[in-house]
XYZ file of C-alpha atoms in Angstrom:
442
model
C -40.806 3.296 -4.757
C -39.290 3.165 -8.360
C -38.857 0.864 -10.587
C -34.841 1.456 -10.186
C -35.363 1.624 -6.147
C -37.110 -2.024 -6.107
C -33.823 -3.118 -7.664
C -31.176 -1.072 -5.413
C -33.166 -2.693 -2.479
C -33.338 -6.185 -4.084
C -29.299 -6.482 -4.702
C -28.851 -4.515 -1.247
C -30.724 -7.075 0.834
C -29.633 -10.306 -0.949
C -25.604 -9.586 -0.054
C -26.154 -8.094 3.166
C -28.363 -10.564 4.598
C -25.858 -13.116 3.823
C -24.497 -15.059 6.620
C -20.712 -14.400 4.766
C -21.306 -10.742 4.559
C -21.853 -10.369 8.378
C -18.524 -12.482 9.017
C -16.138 -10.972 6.668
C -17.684 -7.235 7.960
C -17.310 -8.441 11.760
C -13.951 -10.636 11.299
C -12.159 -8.596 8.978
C -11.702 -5.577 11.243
C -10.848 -8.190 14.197
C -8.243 -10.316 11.532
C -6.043 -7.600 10.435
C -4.605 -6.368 13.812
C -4.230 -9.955 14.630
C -2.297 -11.067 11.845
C -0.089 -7.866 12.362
C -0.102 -8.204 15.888
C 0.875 -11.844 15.887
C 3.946 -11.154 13.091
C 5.402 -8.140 15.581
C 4.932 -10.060 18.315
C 7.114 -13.147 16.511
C 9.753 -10.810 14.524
C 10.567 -9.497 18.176
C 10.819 -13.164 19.625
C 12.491 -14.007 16.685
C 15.087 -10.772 17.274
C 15.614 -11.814 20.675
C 16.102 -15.603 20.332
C 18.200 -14.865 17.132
C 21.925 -17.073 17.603
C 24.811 -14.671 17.033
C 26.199 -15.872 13.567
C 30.224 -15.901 12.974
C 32.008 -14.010 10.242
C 35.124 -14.617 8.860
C 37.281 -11.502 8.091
C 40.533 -11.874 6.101
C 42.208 -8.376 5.847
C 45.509 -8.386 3.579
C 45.010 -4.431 3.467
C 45.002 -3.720 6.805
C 42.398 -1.452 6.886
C 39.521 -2.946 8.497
C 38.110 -3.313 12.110
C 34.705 -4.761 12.699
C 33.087 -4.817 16.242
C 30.719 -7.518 17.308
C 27.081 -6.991 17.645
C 23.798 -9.218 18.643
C 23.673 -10.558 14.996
C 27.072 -11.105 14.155
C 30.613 -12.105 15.783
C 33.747 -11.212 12.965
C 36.316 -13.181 13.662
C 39.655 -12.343 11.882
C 42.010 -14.819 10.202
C 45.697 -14.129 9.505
C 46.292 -17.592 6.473
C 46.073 -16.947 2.741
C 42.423 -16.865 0.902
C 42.526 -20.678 -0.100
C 43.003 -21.506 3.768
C 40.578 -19.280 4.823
C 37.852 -20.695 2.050
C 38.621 -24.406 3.352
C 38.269 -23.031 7.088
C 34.495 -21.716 5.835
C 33.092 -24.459 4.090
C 33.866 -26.636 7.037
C 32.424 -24.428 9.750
C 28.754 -23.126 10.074
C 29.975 -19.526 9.910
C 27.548 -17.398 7.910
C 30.063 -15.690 5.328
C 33.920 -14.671 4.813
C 34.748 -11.168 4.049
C 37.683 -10.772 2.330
C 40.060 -7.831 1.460
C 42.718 -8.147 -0.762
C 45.180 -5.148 -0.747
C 43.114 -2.394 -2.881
C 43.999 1.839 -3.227
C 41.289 3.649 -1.050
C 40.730 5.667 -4.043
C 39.584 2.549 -6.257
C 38.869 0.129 -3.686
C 38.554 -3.168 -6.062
C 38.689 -6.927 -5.075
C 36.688 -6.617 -1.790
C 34.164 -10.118 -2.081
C 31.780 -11.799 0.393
C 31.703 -15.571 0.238
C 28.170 -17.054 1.570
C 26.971 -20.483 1.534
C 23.670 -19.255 -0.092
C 22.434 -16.438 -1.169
C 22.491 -13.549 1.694
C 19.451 -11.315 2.209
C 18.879 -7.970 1.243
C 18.941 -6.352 4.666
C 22.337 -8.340 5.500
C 24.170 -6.949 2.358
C 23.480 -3.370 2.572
C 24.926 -3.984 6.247
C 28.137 -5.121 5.240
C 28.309 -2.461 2.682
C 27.629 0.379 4.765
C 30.151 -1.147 7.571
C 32.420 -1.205 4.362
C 31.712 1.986 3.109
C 31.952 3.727 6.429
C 35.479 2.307 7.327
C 36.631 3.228 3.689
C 35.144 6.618 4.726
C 36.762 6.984 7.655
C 40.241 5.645 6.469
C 40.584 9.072 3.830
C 39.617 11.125 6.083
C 41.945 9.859 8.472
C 44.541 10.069 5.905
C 43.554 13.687 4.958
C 44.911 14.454 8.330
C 42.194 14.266 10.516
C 42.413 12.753 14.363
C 40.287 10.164 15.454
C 38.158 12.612 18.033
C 38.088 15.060 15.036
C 36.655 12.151 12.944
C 33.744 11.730 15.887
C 32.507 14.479 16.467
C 32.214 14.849 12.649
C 29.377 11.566 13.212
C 25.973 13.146 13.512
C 22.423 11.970 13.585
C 19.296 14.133 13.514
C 15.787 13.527 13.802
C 14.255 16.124 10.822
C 10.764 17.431 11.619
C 8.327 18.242 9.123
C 6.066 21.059 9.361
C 4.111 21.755 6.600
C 2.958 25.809 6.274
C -0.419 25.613 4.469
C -1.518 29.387 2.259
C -2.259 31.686 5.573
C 0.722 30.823 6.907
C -1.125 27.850 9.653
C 2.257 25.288 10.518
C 1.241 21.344 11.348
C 3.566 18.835 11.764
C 3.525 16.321 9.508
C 5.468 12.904 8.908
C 6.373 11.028 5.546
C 5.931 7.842 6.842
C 2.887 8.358 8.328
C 1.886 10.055 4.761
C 2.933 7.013 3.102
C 1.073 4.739 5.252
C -2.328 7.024 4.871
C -1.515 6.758 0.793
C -0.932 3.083 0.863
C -4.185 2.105 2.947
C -6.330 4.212 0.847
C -5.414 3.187 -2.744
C -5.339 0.038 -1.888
C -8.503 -0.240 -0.316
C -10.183 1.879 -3.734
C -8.365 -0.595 -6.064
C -9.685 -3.544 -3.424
C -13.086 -2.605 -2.995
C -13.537 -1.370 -6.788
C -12.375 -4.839 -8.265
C -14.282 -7.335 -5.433
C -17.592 -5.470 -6.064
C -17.263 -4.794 -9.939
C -16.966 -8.535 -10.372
C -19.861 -9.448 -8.174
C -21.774 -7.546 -10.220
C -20.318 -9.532 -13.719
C -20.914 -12.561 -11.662
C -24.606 -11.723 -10.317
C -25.501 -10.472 -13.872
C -24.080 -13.557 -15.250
C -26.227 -16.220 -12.743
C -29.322 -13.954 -13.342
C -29.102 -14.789 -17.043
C -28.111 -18.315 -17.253
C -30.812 -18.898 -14.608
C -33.664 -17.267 -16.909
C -34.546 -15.222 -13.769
C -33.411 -12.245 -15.899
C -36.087 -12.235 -19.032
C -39.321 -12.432 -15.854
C -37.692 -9.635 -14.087
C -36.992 -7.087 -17.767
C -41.022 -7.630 -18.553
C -41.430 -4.921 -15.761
C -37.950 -3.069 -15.077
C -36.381 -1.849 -18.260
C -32.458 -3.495 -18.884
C -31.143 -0.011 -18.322
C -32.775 0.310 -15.336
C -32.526 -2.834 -13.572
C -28.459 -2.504 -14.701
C -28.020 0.927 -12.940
C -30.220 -0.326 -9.585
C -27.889 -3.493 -9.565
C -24.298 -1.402 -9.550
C -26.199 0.984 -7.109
C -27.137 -1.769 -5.101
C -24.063 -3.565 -5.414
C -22.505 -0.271 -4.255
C -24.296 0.701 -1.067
C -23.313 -2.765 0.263
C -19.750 -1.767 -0.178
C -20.212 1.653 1.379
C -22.265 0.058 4.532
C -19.269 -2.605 4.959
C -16.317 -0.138 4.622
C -18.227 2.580 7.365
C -18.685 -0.477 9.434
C -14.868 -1.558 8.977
C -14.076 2.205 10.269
C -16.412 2.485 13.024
C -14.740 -0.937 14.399
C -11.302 -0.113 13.200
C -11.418 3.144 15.539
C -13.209 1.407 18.669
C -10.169 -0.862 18.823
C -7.356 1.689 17.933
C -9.159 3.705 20.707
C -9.453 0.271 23.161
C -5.604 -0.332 22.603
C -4.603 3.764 22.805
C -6.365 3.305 26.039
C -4.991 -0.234 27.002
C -1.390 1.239 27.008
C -1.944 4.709 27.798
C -0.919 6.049 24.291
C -3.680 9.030 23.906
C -1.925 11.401 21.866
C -4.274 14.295 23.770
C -3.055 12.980 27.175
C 0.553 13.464 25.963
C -0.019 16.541 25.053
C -1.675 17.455 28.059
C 1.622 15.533 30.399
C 4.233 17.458 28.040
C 2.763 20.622 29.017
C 1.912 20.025 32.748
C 6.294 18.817 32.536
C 7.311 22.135 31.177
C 6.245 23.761 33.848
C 8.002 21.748 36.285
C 11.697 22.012 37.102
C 12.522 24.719 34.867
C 11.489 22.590 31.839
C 14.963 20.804 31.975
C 13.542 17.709 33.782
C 14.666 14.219 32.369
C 11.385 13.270 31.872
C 10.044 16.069 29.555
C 13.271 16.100 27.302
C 12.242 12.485 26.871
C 8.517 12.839 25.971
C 10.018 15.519 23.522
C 12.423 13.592 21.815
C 10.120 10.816 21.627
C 9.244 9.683 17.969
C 6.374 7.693 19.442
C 4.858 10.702 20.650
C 5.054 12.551 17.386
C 3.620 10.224 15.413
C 0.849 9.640 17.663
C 0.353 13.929 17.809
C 0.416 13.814 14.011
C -1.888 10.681 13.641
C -4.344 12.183 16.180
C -4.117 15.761 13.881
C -5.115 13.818 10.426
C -8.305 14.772 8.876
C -9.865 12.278 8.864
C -13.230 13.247 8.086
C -11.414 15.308 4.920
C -9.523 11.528 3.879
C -12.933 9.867 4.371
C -14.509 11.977 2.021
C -12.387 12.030 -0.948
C -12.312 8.311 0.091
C -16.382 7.966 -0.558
C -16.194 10.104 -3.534
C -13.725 7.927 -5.698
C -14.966 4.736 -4.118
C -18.176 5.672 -5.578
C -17.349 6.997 -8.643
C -14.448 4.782 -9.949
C -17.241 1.793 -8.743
C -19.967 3.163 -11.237
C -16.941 3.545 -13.711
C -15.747 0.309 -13.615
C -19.086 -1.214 -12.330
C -21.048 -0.402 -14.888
C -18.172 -1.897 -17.584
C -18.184 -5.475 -15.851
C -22.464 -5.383 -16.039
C -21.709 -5.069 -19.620
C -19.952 -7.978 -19.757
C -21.727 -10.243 -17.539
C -24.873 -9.407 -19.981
C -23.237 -10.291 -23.007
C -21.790 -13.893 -21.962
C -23.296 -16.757 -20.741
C -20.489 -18.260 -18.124
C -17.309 -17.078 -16.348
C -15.097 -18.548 -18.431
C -16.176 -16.709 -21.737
C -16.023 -13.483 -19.415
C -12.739 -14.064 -19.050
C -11.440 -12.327 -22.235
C -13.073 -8.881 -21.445
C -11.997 -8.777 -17.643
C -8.475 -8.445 -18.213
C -8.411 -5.019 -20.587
C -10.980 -3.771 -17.957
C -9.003 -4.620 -14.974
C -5.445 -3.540 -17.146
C -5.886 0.259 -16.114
C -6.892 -0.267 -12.622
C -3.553 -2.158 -12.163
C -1.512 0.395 -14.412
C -3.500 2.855 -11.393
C -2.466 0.552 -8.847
C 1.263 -0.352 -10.111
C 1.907 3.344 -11.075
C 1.280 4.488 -7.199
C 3.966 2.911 -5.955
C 6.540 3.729 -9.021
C 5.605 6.948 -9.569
C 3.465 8.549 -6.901
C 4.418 7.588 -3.652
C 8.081 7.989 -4.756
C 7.409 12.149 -5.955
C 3.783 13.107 -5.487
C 3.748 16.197 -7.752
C 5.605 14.551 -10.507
C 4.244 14.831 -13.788
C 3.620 11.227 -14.198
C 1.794 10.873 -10.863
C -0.728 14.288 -12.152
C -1.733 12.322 -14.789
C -2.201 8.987 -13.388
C -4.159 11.143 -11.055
C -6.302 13.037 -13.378
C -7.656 10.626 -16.130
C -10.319 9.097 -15.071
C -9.532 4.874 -15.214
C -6.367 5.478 -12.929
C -7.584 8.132 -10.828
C -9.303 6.379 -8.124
C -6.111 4.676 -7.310
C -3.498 7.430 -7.626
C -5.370 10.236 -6.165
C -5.943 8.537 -2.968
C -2.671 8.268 -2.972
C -1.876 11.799 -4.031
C -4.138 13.147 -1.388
C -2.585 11.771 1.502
C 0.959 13.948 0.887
C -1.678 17.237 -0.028
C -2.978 18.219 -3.089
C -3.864 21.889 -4.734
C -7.379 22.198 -4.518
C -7.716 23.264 -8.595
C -6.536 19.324 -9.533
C -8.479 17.514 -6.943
C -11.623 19.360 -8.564
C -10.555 18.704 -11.915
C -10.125 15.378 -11.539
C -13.856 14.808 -9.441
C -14.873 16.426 -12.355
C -13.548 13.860 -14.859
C -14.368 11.192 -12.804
C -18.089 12.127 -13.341
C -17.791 12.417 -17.135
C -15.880 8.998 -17.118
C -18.388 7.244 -15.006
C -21.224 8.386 -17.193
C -19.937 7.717 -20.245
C -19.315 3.945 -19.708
C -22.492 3.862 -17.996
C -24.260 4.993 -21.381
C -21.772 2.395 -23.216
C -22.403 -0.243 -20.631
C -26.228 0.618 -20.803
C -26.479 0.106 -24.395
C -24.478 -3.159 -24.294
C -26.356 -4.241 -21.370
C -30.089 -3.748 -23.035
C -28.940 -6.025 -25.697
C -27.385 -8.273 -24.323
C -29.028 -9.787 -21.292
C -31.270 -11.456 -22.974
C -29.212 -13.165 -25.745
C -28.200 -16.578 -25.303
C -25.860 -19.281 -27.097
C -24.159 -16.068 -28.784
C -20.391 -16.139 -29.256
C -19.300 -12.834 -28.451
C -16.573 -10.542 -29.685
C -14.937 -6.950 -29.230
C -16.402 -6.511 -32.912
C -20.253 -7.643 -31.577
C -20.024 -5.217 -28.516
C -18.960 -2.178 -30.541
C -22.231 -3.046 -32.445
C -24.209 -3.003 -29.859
C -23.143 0.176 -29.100
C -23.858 1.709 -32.130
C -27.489 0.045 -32.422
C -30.109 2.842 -31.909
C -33.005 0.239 -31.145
């Protein structure tokens, strides 16, 4: 075996053999649907315990009818503001709406008094209950009959297909793109930044503990720095396939548990459009279902495809950034002095990271997103991202393609840090010093 192999081997065996390494690849897989589990299971308790909570209404316009619902009961008050305010304060009612007379054209004046400040969710509520009755009121006035005005209401349910080159039509979802996007480029950006700094940290107890100068009078720095972020590296790949293998067993277990195989759908929905001239109860439900689509569309993703580009800029934006924090570790002696270098090698992984949700999530093919996507210290991050709502061929290439120039190129500026070095000691080091050792030929 070589030199470099001993040392792949070496940093593979002494994580994975770890008592901590088993647990967090067993537990993890078993933690997350847990913890989600547990907080849908106690947002619906929570929805069905919730206590109906009063509102105050005071209308001087006129113009305003609100219906009660599970959350809240409007109760309407005919006395002047000041009355009404006093009436508030002294109840547990959770806000007063007031409406002083206003145009409908320039509808000014309209306030909501709380006793703290109201959540998001509750005022966008009032203000499309607002908005909708200010709605309605024009087009009432425009001449327009209250049955006219309903049957103007409509909601739809908008299917996605997407129609690849030859013309092939899948259905496809946004939210289910979105999740896809978010899992993977935040596992990259996860994985990339726990590994890189046990790397900086292994290289960093290796030196202070002297084991390094025994080990570099038979492997060369270079090497023993490229078998350590290889090592490092498979450990990560091993513990992510065994995260997936689990992750399916019990998405499988629980499809199974409540009888939620997509394929079996598929195969009732047909068998039901056969029956009763297709215009049974039953089948226009399992049509109209959401559930069902999503589950069709989940059970269509390619996963093998995702998995792939997954591996690919797992592994490369690892050696990129991998190699940069063995640098470090070699050239300081503790954590603490590594703490000046971590941050401006961590900065575009978090630009990456920050600039997904901003920019690419939000429009996939804008031009901001292509180049977060493209150069190489983002990339890992976006393009997972990217990916998930489809991406021409011609950039995913180009961007592999820079991701292997990037990833060599620190690894030659890392290696020639990294010979240097690891085996100096008591040496205050600098941006200035490293850039030297860059530059130095022996």
């Amino acid at each position: 075996m070589s030199k470099i192999g001993l040392v792949i081997k070496r940093e593979f065996d002494s994580r994975v053999k770890k008592k901590s390494f088993l647990l967090a690849t067993i537990l993890v897989p078993l933690l997350f649907p847990a913890i989600i589990g547990g907080m849908l299971y106690f947002a619906i308790e929570e929805s069905k315990n919730a206590e109906q909570q009063k509102v105050y209404v005071l209308d001087e316009s006129g113009t305003f009818n609100f219906e009660s619902d599970k959350k809240y009961a409007f109760e309407e008050l005919n006395i002047n503001l000041e009355e009404a305010k006093t009436i508030f304060t002294e109840s547990e009612a959770y806000a007063l709406l007031y409406f002083p007379q206003f145009e409908l054209d320039n509808p000014e004046g309209i306030t909501m008094y709380a006793k703290k400040n109201p959540s998001l969710q509750a005022s966008s509520y009032f203000e499309n209950q607002i908005e909708s009755q200010i709605r309605d009121q024009k087009l009432k006035e425009s001449g327009i009959n209250e049955a006219e005005l309903e049957s103007l209401k409509t909601n739809i349910s908008l299917s996605t297909i997407n129609v690849s080159d030859t013309g092939e039509e899948k259905a496809s979802s946004a939210g289910v793109a979105y999740g896809i996007a978010y899992a993977f480029s935040f596992l990259v950006y996860m994985f990339v930044l726990i590994y890189g700094t046990q790397i900086m940290q292994g290289v960093i107890e290796e030196k202070s503990s002297k084991i390094v100068e025994i080990i570099v009078s038979s492997v060369k720095p270079f090497q023993l720095m490229i078998g350590k972020v290889i090592g490092v590296a498979s450990v990560g790949l091993l513990q992510f396939t065994i995260w997936v293998v689990l992750i399916f067993v019990l998405s499988s277990a629980v499809f199974s548990m409540f009888d939620l195989n997509p394929a079996d759908m598929q195969t009732a929905q047909q068998s039901m459009s056969g029956m009763n001239g297709g215009n049974s109860e039953a089948q226009a439900m399992m049509e109209n279902s959401k559930a069902g689509k999503i589950l069709n569309i989940i059970y269509d993703i390619p996963y093998l495809y995702y998995i792939s580009v997954f591996a690919f800029f797992f592994i490369s934006g690892y050696l990129l950034y991998g190699a940069l924090f063995a640098a470090v570790g070699s050239a300081v002696d503790n954590i603490t002095d590594a703490q000046q270098f971590t941050m401006p090698i961590t900065m575009p992984m978090i630009i990456g990271f920050l600039g997904t949700f901003m920019f690419v999530m939000p429009e996939p093919d804008g031009n901001v997103s292509f180049w977060l996507s493209i150069i190489p210290f983002t990339a890992p991050v976006a393009m997972m991202a990217r990916v998930a709502f489809g991406v021409p061929a011609w950039e995913l290439a180009l961007s592999m393609g820079l991701m292997v120039v990037g990833f060599l190129f620190t690894i030659w500026m890392a290696g020639r840090i990294y010979r240097i070095g690891i085996l100096m000691h008591g040496t205050k080091v600098n941006y200035k010093t490293l850039l030297k050792w860059v530059k130095t030929n022996s």
